């Protein structure tokens, strides 16, 4: 519970910095999110630290470690143009997802370190395109890996599935526009117009998980995998349909 609350409030703090100050952290990791004191009020249960790589939106060039970088940023070097998709709030939200997934893979709910699976260790490879491919494969699943299912409560698994279902269509969309920089301007504007909506959706996922964890376990139910898959496919379909309509 403390972990989920801490991540939730760290994301809320990130939203405040980005939406009101235009500050992008760019180095979201397990090392840069601190737990609040036990019993802290909502809003103070998790703190985001270490702004060495933070920039104003559309500025800066420092490069954090590959394991926390979004797929779009990792893969942007593949394309032969000098102006890849600029990093924005969605890249940092994707990094929050990898933090959550990393914790669920590597620790148990009591905070005991178990091991780093090969799949997660591969996120730290020096080959950015290889890491992007591995992360895309991880984001495409519709069911939590078996080790996670055995260890973590169902509300936590639902949170991860919901976060994944939110991100995956957006990642695919961004990668498509990475390949065609001429289409970027309208999409960047659309992304900026949806900042609050994006954060609100993610925070709602965390709030639902926190509320569920306060209920008796017999009331928990794993979200239907096919429903998540359908939601993701619908979002991808609408994205591709919009792209087709814009083509001459």
CSV table of C-alpha atoms in Angstrom, one decimal, residues 106-226:
chain,number,residue,atom,x,y,z
A,106,UNK,CA,12.3,-7.8,-8.5
A,107,UNK,CA,10.6,-7.5,-5.1
A,108,UNK,CA,7.8,-9.0,-3.1
A,109,UNK,CA,5.1,-6.9,-1.4
A,110,UNK,CA,7.2,-6.9,1.8
A,111,UNK,CA,10.1,-5.2,0.0
A,112,UNK,CA,12.3,-8.3,0.0
A,113,UNK,CA,14.7,-8.4,-3.0
A,114,UNK,CA,14.3,-11.6,-5.0
A,115,UNK,CA,16.3,-11.4,-8.2
A,116,UNK,CA,16.5,-9.5,-11.5
A,117,UNK,CA,14.9,-11.5,-14.3
A,118,UNK,CA,16.7,-11.6,-17.6
A,119,UNK,CA,13.8,-9.8,-19.2
A,120,UNK,CA,14.3,-6.8,-16.9
A,121,UNK,CA,18.1,-6.9,-16.9
A,122,UNK,CA,17.9,-6.5,-20.7
A,123,UNK,CA,16.4,-3.0,-20.3
A,124,UNK,CA,19.8,-1.8,-19.2
A,125,UNK,CA,21.7,-2.8,-22.4
A,126,UNK,CA,23.8,-0.1,-24.1
A,127,UNK,CA,22.1,-0.8,-27.4
A,128,UNK,CA,19.1,1.7,-27.3
A,129,UNK,CA,17.2,0.1,-30.2
A,130,UNK,CA,17.5,-3.4,-28.6
A,131,UNK,CA,16.2,-2.0,-25.3
A,132,UNK,CA,13.3,-0.3,-27.2
A,133,UNK,CA,12.4,-3.6,-28.9
A,134,UNK,CA,12.5,-5.4,-25.5
A,135,UNK,CA,10.3,-2.8,-23.9
A,136,UNK,CA,7.8,-2.8,-26.7
A,137,UNK,CA,7.5,-6.6,-26.3
A,138,UNK,CA,6.9,-6.1,-22.6
A,139,UNK,CA,4.3,-3.5,-23.2
A,140,UNK,CA,2.4,-5.6,-25.6
A,141,UNK,CA,1.4,-8.4,-23.2
A,142,UNK,CA,-2.2,-8.6,-21.9
A,143,UNK,CA,-1.6,-10.6,-18.8
A,144,UNK,CA,0.9,-10.1,-15.9
A,145,UNK,CA,3.8,-12.5,-15.9
A,146,UNK,CA,3.3,-15.6,-13.7
A,147,UNK,CA,5.9,-14.6,-11.0
A,148,UNK,CA,4.0,-11.3,-10.5
A,149,UNK,CA,0.7,-13.1,-10.3
A,150,UNK,CA,2.0,-15.4,-7.5
A,151,UNK,CA,3.4,-12.6,-5.4
A,152,UNK,CA,1.4,-9.4,-5.8
A,153,UNK,CA,-2.2,-8.6,-4.7
A,154,UNK,CA,-4.8,-8.4,-7.5
A,155,UNK,CA,-5.3,-4.6,-7.2
A,156,UNK,CA,-1.6,-4.1,-7.9
A,157,UNK,CA,-1.8,-6.4,-11.0
A,158,UNK,CA,-4.9,-4.5,-12.2
A,159,UNK,CA,-3.0,-1.2,-11.8
A,160,UNK,CA,-0.1,-2.5,-13.9
A,161,UNK,CA,-2.5,-3.8,-16.5
A,162,UNK,CA,-4.4,-0.6,-16.6
A,163,UNK,CA,-1.2,1.5,-16.9
A,164,UNK,CA,0.0,-0.7,-19.7
A,165,UNK,CA,-3.3,-0.5,-21.6
A,166,UNK,CA,-3.1,3.3,-21.3
A,167,UNK,CA,0.5,3.6,-22.5
A,168,UNK,CA,0.8,1.0,-25.3
A,169,UNK,CA,-1.4,2.7,-27.9
A,170,UNK,CA,0.3,6.0,-27.2
A,171,UNK,CA,3.7,4.5,-27.6
A,172,UNK,CA,2.7,2.9,-31.0
A,173,UNK,CA,1.4,6.2,-32.1
A,174,UNK,CA,4.5,8.1,-31.1
A,175,UNK,CA,6.7,5.6,-32.8
A,176,UNK,CA,4.8,6.0,-36.0
A,177,UNK,CA,5.3,9.8,-36.0
A,178,UNK,CA,9.0,9.3,-35.1
A,179,UNK,CA,9.3,7.8,-38.6
A,180,UNK,CA,7.6,10.8,-40.2
A,181,UNK,CA,8.7,14.1,-38.7
A,182,UNK,CA,6.4,16.1,-41.1
A,183,UNK,CA,3.4,14.8,-39.1
A,184,UNK,CA,4.9,15.8,-35.7
A,185,UNK,CA,3.6,19.4,-35.2
A,186,UNK,CA,-0.1,18.6,-34.9
A,187,UNK,CA,0.6,15.6,-32.7
A,188,UNK,CA,2.8,17.5,-30.4
A,189,UNK,CA,0.0,20.1,-30.0
A,190,UNK,CA,-2.5,17.4,-29.4
A,191,UNK,CA,-0.3,15.8,-26.8
A,192,UNK,CA,0.0,19.1,-25.0
A,193,UNK,CA,-3.7,19.6,-25.1
A,194,UNK,CA,-4.2,16.3,-23.3
A,195,UNK,CA,-1.7,16.7,-20.5
A,196,UNK,CA,-4.2,16.9,-17.7
A,197,UNK,CA,-6.3,14.1,-19.2
A,198,UNK,CA,-3.3,11.8,-19.4
A,199,UNK,CA,-2.2,12.5,-15.8
A,200,UNK,CA,-5.8,12.2,-14.5
A,201,UNK,CA,-6.3,8.8,-16.1
A,202,UNK,CA,-3.1,7.4,-14.6
A,203,UNK,CA,-3.8,8.9,-11.1
A,204,UNK,CA,-7.3,7.4,-11.3
A,205,UNK,CA,-5.7,4.0,-11.9
A,206,UNK,CA,-3.6,4.4,-8.7
A,207,UNK,CA,-6.6,5.7,-6.7
A,208,UNK,CA,-8.6,2.7,-7.7
A,209,UNK,CA,-5.8,0.3,-6.7
A,210,UNK,CA,-5.4,2.0,-3.3
A,211,UNK,CA,-9.2,1.9,-2.7
A,212,UNK,CA,-9.3,-1.8,-3.7
A,213,UNK,CA,-6.3,-2.7,-1.4
A,214,UNK,CA,-8.4,-1.3,1.5
A,215,UNK,CA,-11.1,-3.8,0.8
A,216,UNK,CA,-11.1,-7.5,1.9
A,217,UNK,CA,-9.2,-9.8,-0.5
A,218,UNK,CA,-12.3,-11.8,-1.3
A,219,UNK,CA,-13.7,-8.8,-3.1
A,220,UNK,CA,-10.7,-8.5,-5.5
A,221,UNK,CA,-11.0,-9.6,-9.1
A,222,UNK,CA,-8.4,-9.6,-11.8
A,223,UNK,CA,-9.4,-7.4,-14.7
A,224,UNK,CA,-10.3,-9.5,-17.7
A,225,UNK,CA,-7.3,-9.7,-20.0
A,226,UNK,CA,-9.4,-9.6,-23.2
